[in-house]
Structures are given as structure tokens and as C-alpha cells.
mmCIF file of C-alpha atoms in Angstrom:
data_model
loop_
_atom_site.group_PDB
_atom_site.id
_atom_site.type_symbol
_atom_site.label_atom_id
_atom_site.label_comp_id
_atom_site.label_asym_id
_atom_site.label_seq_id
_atom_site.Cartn_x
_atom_site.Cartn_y
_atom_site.Cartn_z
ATOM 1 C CA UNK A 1 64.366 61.489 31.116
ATOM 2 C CA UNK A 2 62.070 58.313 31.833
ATOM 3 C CA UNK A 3 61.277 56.442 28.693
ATOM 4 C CA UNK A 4 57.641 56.199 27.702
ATOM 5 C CA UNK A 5 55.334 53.568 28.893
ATOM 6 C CA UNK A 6 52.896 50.990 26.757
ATOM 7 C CA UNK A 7 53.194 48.930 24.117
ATOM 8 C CA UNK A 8 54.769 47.977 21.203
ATOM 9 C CA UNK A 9 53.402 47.184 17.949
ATOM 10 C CA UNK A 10 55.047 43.783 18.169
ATOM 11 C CA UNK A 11 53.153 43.587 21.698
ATOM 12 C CA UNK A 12 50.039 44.855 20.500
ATOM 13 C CA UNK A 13 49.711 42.237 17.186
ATOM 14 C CA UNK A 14 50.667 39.564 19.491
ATOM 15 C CA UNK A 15 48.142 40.291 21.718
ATOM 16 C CA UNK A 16 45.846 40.695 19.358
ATOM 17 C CA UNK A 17 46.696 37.128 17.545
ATOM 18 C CA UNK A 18 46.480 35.754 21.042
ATOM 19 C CA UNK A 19 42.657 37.205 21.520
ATOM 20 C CA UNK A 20 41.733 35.956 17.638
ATOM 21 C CA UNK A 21 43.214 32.643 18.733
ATOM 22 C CA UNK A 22 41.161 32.177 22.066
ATOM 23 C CA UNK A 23 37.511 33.866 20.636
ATOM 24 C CA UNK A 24 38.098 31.164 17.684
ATOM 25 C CA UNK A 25 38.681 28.516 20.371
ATOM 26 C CA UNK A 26 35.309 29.772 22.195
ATOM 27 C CA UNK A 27 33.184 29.793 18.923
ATOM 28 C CA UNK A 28 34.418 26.489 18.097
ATOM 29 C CA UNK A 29 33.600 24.784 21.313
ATOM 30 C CA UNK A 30 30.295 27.043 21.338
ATOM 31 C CA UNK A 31 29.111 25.455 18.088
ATOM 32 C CA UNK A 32 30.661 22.124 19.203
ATOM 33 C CA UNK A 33 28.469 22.021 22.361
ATOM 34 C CA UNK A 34 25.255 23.687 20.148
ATOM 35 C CA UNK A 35 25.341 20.616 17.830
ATOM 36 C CA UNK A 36 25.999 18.323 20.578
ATOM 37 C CA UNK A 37 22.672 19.683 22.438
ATOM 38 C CA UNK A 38 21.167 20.063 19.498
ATOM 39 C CA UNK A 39 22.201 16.595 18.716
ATOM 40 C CA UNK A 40 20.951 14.525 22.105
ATOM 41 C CA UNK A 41 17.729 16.893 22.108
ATOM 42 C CA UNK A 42 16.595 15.199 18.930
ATOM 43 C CA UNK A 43 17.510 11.591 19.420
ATOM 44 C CA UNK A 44 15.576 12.069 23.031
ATOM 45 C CA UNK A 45 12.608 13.678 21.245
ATOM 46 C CA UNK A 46 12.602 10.743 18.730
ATOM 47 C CA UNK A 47 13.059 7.600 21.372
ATOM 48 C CA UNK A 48 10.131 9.594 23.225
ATOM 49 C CA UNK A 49 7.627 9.804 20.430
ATOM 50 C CA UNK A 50 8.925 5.899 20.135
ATOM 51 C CA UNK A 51 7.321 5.042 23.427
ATOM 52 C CA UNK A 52 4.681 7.018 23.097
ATOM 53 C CA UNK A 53 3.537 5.824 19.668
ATOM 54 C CA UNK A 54 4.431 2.104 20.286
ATOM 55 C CA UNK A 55 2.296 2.563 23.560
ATOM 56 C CA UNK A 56 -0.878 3.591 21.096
ATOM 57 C CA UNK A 57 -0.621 1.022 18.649
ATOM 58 C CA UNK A 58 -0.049 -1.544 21.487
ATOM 59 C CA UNK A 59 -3.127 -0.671 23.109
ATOM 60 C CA UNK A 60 -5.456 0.370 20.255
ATOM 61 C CA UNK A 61 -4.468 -3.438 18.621
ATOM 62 C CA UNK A 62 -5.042 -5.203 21.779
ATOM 63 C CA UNK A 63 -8.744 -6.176 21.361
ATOM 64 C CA UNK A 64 -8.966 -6.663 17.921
ATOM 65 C CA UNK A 65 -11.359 -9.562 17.133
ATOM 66 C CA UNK A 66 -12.997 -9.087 20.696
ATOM 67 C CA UNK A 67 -16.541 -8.781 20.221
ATOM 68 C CA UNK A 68 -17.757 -9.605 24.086
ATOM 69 C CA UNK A 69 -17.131 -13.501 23.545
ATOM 70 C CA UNK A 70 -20.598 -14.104 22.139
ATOM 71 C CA UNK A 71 -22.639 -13.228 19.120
ATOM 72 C CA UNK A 72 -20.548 -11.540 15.823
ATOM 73 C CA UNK A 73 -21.210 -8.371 14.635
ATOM 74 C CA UNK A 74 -23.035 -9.413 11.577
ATOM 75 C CA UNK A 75 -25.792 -11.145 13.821
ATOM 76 C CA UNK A 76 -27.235 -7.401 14.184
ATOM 77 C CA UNK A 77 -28.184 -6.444 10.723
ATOM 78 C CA UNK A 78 -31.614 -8.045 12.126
ATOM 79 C CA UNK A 79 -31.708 -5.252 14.363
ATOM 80 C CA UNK A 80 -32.487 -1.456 14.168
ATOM 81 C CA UNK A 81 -28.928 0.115 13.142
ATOM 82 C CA UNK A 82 -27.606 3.365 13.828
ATOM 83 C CA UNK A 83 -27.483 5.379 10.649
ATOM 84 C CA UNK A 84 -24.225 5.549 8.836
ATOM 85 C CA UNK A 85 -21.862 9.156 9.583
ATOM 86 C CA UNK A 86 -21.638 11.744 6.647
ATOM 87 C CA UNK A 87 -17.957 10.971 5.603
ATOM 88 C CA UNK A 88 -17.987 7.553 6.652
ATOM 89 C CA UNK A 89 -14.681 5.668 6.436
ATOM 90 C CA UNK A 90 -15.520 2.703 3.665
ATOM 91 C CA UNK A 91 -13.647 0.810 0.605
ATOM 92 C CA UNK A 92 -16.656 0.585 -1.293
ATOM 93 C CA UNK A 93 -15.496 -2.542 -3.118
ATOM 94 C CA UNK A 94 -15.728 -4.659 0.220
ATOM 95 C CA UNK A 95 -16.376 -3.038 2.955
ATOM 96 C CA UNK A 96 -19.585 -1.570 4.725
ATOM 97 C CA UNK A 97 -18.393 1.017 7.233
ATOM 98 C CA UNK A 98 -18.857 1.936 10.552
ATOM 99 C CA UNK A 99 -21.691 -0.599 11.016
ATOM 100 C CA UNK A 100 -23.017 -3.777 9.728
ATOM 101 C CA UNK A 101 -24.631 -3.534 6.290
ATOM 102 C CA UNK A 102 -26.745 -6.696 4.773
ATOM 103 C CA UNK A 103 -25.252 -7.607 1.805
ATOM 104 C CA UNK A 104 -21.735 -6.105 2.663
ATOM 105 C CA UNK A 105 -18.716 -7.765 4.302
ATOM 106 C CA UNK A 106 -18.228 -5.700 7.727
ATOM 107 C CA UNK A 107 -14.366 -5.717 7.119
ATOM 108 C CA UNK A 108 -12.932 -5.157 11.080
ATOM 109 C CA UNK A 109 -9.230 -5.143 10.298
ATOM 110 C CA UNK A 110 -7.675 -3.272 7.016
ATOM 111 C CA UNK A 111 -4.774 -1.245 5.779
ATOM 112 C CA UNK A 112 -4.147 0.467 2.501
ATOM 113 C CA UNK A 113 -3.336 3.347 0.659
ATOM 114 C CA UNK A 114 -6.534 5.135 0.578
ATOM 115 C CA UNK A 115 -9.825 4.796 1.795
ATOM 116 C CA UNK A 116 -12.852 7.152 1.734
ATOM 117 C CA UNK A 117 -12.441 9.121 4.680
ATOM 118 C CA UNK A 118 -9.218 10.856 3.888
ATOM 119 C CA UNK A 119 -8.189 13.088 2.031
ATOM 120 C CA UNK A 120 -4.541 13.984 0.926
ATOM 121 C CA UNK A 121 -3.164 10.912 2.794
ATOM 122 C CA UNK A 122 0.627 11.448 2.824
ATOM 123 C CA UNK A 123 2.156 9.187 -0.515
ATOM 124 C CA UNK A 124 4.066 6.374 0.324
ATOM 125 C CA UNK A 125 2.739 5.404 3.880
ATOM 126 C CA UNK A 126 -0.256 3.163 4.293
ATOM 127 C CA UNK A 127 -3.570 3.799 6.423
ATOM 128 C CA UNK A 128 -4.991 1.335 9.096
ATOM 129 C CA UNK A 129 -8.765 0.607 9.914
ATOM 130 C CA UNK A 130 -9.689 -1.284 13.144
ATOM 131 C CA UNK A 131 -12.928 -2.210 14.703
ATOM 132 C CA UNK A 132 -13.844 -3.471 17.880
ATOM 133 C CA UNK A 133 -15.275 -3.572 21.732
ATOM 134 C CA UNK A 134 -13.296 -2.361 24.332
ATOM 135 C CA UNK A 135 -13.293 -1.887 28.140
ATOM 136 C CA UNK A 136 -15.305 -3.606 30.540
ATOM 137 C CA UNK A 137 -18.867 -4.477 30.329
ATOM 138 C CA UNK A 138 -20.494 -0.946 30.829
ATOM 139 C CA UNK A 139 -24.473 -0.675 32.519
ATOM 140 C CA UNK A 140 -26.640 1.105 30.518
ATOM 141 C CA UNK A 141 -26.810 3.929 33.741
ATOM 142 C CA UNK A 142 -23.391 4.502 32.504
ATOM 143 C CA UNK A 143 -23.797 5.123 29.097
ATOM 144 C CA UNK A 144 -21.619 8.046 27.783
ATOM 145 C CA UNK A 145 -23.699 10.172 25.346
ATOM 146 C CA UNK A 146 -20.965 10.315 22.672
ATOM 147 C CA UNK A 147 -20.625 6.688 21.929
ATOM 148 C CA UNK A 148 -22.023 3.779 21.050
ATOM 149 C CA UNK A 149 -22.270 0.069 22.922
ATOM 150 C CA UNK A 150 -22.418 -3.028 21.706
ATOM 151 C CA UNK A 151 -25.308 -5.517 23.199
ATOM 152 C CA UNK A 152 -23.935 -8.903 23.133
ATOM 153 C CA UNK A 153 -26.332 -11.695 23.491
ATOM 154 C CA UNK A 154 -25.881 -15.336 22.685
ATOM 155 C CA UNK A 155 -27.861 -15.416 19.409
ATOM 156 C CA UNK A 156 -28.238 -11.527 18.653
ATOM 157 C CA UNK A 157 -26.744 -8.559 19.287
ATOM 158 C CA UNK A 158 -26.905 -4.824 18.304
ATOM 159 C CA UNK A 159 -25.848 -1.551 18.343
ATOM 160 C CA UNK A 160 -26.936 0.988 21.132
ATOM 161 C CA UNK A 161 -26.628 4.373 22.332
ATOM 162 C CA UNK A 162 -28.377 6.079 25.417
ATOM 163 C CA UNK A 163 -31.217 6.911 23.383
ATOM 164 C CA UNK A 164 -32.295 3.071 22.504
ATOM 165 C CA UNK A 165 -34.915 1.614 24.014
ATOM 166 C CA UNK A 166 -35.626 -1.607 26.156
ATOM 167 C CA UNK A 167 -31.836 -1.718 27.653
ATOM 168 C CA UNK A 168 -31.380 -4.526 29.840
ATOM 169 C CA UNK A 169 -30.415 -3.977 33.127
ATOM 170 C CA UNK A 170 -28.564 -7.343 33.618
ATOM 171 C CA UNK A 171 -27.163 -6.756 29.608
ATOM 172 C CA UNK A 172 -23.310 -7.544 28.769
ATOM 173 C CA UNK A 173 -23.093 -3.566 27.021
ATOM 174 C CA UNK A 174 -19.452 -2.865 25.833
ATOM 175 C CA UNK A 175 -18.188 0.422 24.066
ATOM 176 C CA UNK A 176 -17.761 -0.128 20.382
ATOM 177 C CA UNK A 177 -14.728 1.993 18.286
ATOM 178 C CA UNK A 178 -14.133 2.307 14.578
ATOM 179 C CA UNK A 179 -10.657 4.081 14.421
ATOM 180 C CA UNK A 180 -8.687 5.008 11.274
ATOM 181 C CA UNK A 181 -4.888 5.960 11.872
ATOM 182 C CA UNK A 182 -3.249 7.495 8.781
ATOM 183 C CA UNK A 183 -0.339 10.285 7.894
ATOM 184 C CA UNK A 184 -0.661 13.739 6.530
ATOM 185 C CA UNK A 185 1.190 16.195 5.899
ATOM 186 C CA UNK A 186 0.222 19.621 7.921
ATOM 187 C CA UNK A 187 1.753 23.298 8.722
ATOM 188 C CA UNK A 188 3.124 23.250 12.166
ATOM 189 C CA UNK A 189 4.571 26.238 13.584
ATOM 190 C CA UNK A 190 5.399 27.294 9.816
ATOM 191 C CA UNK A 191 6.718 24.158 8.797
ATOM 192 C CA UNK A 192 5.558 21.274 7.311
ATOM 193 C CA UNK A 193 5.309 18.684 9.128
ATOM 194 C CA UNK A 194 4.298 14.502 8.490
ATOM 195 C CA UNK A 195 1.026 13.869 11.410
ATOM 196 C CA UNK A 196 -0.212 10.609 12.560
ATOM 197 C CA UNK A 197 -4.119 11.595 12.747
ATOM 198 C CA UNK A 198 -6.382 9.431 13.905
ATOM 199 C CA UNK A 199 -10.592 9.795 12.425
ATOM 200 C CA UNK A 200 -13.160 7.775 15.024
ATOM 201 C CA UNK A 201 -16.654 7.258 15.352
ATOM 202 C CA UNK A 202 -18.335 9.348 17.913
ATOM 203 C CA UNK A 203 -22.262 10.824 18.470
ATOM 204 C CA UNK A 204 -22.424 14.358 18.275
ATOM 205 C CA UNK A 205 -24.916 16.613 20.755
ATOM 206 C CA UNK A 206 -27.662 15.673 18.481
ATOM 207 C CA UNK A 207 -27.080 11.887 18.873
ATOM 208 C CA UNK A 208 -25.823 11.404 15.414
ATOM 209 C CA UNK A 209 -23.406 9.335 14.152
ATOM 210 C CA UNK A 210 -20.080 11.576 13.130
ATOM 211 C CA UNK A 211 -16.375 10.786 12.459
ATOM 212 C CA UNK A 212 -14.120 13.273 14.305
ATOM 213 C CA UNK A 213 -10.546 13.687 13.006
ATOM 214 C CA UNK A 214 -7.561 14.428 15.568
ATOM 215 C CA UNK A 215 -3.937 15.139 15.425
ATOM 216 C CA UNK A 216 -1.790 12.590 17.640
ATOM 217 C CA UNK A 217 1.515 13.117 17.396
ATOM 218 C CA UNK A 218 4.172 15.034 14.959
ATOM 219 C CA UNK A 219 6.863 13.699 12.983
ATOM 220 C CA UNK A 220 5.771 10.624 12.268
ATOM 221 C CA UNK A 221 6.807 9.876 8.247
ATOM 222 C CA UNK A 222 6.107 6.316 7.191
ATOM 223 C CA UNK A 223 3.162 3.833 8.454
ATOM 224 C CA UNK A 224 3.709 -0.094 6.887
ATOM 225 C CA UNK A 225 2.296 -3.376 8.141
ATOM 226 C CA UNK A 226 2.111 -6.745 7.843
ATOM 227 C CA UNK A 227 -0.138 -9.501 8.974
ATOM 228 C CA UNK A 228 0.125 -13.149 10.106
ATOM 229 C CA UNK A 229 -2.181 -15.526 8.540
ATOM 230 C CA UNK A 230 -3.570 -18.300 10.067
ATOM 231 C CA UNK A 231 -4.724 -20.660 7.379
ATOM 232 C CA UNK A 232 -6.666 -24.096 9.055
ATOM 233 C CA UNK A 233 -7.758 -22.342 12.324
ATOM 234 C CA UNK A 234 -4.858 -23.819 14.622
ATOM 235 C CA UNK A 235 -3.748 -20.648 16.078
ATOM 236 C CA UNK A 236 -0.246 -21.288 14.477
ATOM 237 C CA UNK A 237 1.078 -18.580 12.059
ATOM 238 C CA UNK A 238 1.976 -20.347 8.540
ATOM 239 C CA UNK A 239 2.872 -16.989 6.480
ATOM 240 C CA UNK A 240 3.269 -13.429 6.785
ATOM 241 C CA UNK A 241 1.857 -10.893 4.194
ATOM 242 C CA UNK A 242 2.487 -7.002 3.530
ATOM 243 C CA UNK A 243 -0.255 -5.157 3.230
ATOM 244 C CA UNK A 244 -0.443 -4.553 -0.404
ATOM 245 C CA UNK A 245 -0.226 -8.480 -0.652
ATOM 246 C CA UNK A 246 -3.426 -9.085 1.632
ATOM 247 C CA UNK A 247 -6.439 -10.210 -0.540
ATOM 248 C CA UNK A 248 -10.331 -8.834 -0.004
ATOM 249 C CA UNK A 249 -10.959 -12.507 0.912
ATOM 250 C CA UNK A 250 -8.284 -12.506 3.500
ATOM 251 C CA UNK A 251 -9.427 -9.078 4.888
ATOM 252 C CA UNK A 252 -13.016 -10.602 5.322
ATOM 253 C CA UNK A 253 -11.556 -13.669 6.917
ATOM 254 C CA UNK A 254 -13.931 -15.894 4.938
ATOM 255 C CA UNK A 255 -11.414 -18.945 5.140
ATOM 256 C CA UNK A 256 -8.173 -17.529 6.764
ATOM 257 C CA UNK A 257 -7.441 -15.773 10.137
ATOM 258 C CA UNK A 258 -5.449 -12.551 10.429
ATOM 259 C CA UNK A 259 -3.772 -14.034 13.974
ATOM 260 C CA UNK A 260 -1.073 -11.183 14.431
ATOM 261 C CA UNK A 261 0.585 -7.638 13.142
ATOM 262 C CA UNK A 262 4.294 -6.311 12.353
ATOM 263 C CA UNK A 263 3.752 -3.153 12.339
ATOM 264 C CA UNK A 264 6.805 -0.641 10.895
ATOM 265 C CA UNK A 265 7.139 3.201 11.899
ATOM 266 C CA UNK A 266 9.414 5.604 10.736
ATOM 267 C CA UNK A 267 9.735 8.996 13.000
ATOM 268 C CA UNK A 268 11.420 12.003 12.230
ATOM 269 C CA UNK A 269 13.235 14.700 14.030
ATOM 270 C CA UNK A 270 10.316 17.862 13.859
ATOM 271 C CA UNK A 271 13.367 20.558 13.257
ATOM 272 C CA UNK A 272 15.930 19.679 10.437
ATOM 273 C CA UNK A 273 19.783 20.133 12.258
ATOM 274 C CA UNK A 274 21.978 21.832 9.225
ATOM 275 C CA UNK A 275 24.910 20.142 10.994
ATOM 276 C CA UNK A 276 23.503 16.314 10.298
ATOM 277 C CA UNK A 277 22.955 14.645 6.745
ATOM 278 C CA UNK A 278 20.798 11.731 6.535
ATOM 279 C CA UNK A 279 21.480 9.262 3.799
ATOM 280 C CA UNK A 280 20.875 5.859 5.296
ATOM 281 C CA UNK A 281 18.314 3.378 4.111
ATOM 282 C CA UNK A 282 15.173 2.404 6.447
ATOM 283 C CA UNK A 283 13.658 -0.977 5.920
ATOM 284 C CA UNK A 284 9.901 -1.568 7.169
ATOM 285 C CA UNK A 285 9.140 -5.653 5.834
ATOM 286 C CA UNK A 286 9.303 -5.149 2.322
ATOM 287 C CA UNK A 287 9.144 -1.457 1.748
ATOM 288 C CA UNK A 288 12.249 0.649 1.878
ATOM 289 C CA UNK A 289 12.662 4.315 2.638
ATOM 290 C CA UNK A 290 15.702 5.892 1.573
ATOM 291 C CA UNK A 291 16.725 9.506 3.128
ATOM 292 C CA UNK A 292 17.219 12.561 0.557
ATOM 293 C CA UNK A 293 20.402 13.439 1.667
ATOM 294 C CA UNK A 294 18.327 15.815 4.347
ATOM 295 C CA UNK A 295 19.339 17.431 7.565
ATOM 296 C CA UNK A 296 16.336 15.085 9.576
ATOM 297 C CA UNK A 297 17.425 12.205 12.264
ATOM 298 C CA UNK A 298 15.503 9.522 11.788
ATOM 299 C CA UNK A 299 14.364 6.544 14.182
ATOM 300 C CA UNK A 300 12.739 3.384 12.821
ATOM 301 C CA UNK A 301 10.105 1.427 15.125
ATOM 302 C CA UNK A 302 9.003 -1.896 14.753
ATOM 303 C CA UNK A 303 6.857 -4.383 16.630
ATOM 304 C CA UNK A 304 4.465 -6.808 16.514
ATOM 305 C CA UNK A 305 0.877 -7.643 18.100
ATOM 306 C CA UNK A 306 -0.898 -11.199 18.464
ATOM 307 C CA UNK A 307 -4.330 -11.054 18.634
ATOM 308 C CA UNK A 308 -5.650 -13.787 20.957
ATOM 309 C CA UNK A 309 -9.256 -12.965 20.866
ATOM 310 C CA UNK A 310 -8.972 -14.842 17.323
ATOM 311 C CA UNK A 311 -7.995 -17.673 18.683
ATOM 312 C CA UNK A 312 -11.040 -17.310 21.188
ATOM 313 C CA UNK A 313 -13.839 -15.715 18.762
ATOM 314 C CA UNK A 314 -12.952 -17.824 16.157
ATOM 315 C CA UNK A 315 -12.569 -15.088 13.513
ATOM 316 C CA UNK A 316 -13.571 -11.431 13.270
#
């Protein structure tokens, strides 16, 4: 009589132990490989939102204190100005706003922690307000409808749109921007999320004067600055300032020249990774941000901006 065939129970549990052994294996190098995806997805979403924020504030900061190489800005409160936006972005105690205000300081570079425009800024980061011309030296047949030009003349200028009258044909026009860059917190695809928005002044269909608000990019936690001063007009920085050091006199310019920026940004991962914990310290200048211990990466950005149309205007 043949014996009968399979296994044993010795056979069997080794087998068994054998299968336990090599699923544990796969899980582990599964979850390995998950956190190591998960890992390089997030540091390559972070370096990206690096360039592409570092790209905005290089280019937005660019022209500040250009004003088309001739007359100020405050040489057309003699003129007709455009009325003031509902919601305009002002610090009432020294500032007038989108446009030049007898009376008022027309303040074309600030940063703080509030200003009028905003509301629920996010705590602990700081706003920036910057006004100037940009672009090249636009005809009047090119006019877009939703903005408006500055007419720079060697005595007096002013502020146009398509609908003002006796436009010069030979003019020096150049788009004018107000633009207000601040963080807030928002709901993003059920979670909440830190924004960099940006408000700016536009014209609406009706030709008035509006400020339009705009999401630019996610994740972005902590704005701070600081600014080079330039104290005897010699185009040579003598000190550097944070922004909560900067006086209403400096911000005016009356006597002192805002000649460059540092500007300090903190970005965060937009999905928390339960495998990471984030405890290290980020310092912006003189501010600090310490991590909560959270599951977020973190990437800190900082760079700085000269503005040589100071040296060549001679102040904002």
C-alpha cells in the first residue's frame, strides 16, 4: 500500500512562517518606497513654489521707485484724480492710498501687520504694499480699459485712463500698479491651507476704480522683510532695518532712502506626511519661526532686491 501524499503540519507551519516572513518583507519595502515618494514629491513641490515665488517678488520689486524718470507722483494732486476704490488699501495714519492725496504722504513702499484692505491677515506674517510704473512707455491707442497710466511730463504729471481727455499723442504714458501681497489662511480641498494673495488696483467695466483680490500660490506660511537705508543720498547702504523697526518718516522717505529689500519666505508642504516630524527652528532677519512638532516639510527662502531707480529718481 502507497503511503499518502501532501504535507505535514511541520511543512505546512513552515510554509506558512515563510509566506508571513516574505508579505512582511513586501509591506515593509511598500511603505519604505511610499514615504520615500512621498518624501521627494514634497521637497520637489516646495523647491518649485521656491522658484516660482522668488520669480514674483523678483519681478514685482524690480521697478520700485521708477516713476518714468521725470516728474514724482505728488506733482499730480494739481491735476484731476481718479476717485479713490471702495476698500482702498490705506494706513490712515500716513498714508493716502491708491493715489495722490493733498495733504497726505503717498507712501510707495510699506510692510506691516495690517492695513485696511485685509481682513483676517494670517498672525505672525507681515503684509507688503508697493507702488509704481511698469513696462514700456504705452500710446494712448493702446490703452487697456482696466488700468490706469501714468502721464509723465517734466513739471506735471497725472493719472489717466482711456476715458481722459486731451491724451498726447507724442506723451511718455506708462501703466501704473498698486499691489498688496499678504497671507491668509483659506479651505483648500478641505484643508486649511496658508495663501499668498495678492489685492491690486484695476478699473472695472464701468471705468471705476476697484481693488481685485487673487489667490497666487498655496502653502506659503510666513512673509518678513527688511530694508536697506540709505541715509545721505550716496547710494551706499549704512543699516538694515526689520520691518517693525522702519519709522513713518523712513517709509515717506522725507530724509532717508529705502535703497534695497531682504525679503524672508517660509513655504510649507500643502499635505502633512504622518511619517515626518518637524521641529527645527526657521530664522527670517530677526523673527524666528519654530515648528509645532507637525508632520509639514518646510523650506525657507530668502533674497534680496536693490532698487536702482532710487539711485536714479532720487527718492520715491
Amino acid at each position: 500500500m502507497r503511503p499518502a501524499s501532501g504535507f505535514t503540519l511541520s511543512e505546512l507551519l513552515i510554509a506558512m512562517a515563510l509566506s508571513l516572513l516574505i508579505i512582511s518583507m513586501a509591506l515593509t519595502a511598500f511603505s519604505s518606497l511610499n514615504r520615500s515618494v512621498r518624501q521627494t514629491q514634497q521637497l520637489a513641490e516646495l523647491q518649485q513654489n521656491a522658484q516660482l515665488i522668488n520669480s514674483v517678488f523678483q519681478r514685482e520689486l524690480a521697478n520700485i521707485g521708477f516713476w518714468g524718470g521725470r516728474a514724482l507722483p505728488e506733482t499730480a494732486i494739481g491735476t484731476v484724480l481718479p476717485a479713490a476704490p471702495p476698500g482702498d488699501c490705506v494706513d490712515p495714519a500716513f498714508d493716502s492710498g491708491s493715489f495722490p492725496a493733498a495733504g497726505k504722504p503717498f507712501v510707495t513702499l510699506y510692510a506691516g501687520l495690517a492695513l485696511s484692505c485685509i481682513v483676517s491677515p494670517l498672525a505672525g506674517s507681515e503684509i507688503l504694499q508697493l507702488k509704481r510704473l511698469i513696462g514700456q512707455p504705452t500710446a494712448p491707442a493702446q490703452f487697456r480699459q482696466n488700468r490706469f497710466y501714468f502721464e509723465a511730463n517734466w513739471q506735471q504729471s497725472r493719472f489717466v485712463d482711456t476715458t481722459s481727455a486731451e491724451l498726447a499723442t507724442g506723451g511718455d504714458y506708462l501703466p501704473y500698479q498698486h499691489l498688496v501681497f499678504y497671507l491668509q489662511q483659506q479651505q483648500v480641498d478641505g484643508e486649511a491651507l496658508p495663501v499668498l494673495m495678492r489685492k491690486r488696483l484695476s478699473r472695472n467695466a464701468a471705468g471705476a476704480a476697484v481693488i481685485s483680490t487673487d489667490a497666487i500660490l498655496d502653502g506659503v506660511e510666513r512673509l518678513h522683510f527688511e530694508f536697506g537705508i540709505d541715509t545721505n543720498a550716496d547710494g551706499q547702504l549704512d543699516y538694515i532695518l526689520p520691518t517693525e523697526q522702519v519709522t513713518a518718516e523712513l517709509w515717506q522717505q522725507q530724509h532717508s532712502r529705502i535703497i534695497s529689500m531682504r525679503y524672508h519666505i517660509l513655504l510649507r508642504s500643502r499635505r502633512p506626511d504622518p511619517a515626518y516630524v518637524n521641529k527645527q527652528v526657521y530664522q527670517m532677519g530677526k523673527q524666528q519661526f519654530e515648528a509645532p512638532a507637525d508632520h509639514y516639510r518646510r523650506l525657507l527662502l530668502s533674497s534680496s532686491v536693490f532698487f536702482y531707480n532710487q539711485l536714479l529718481q532720487g527718492g520715491i
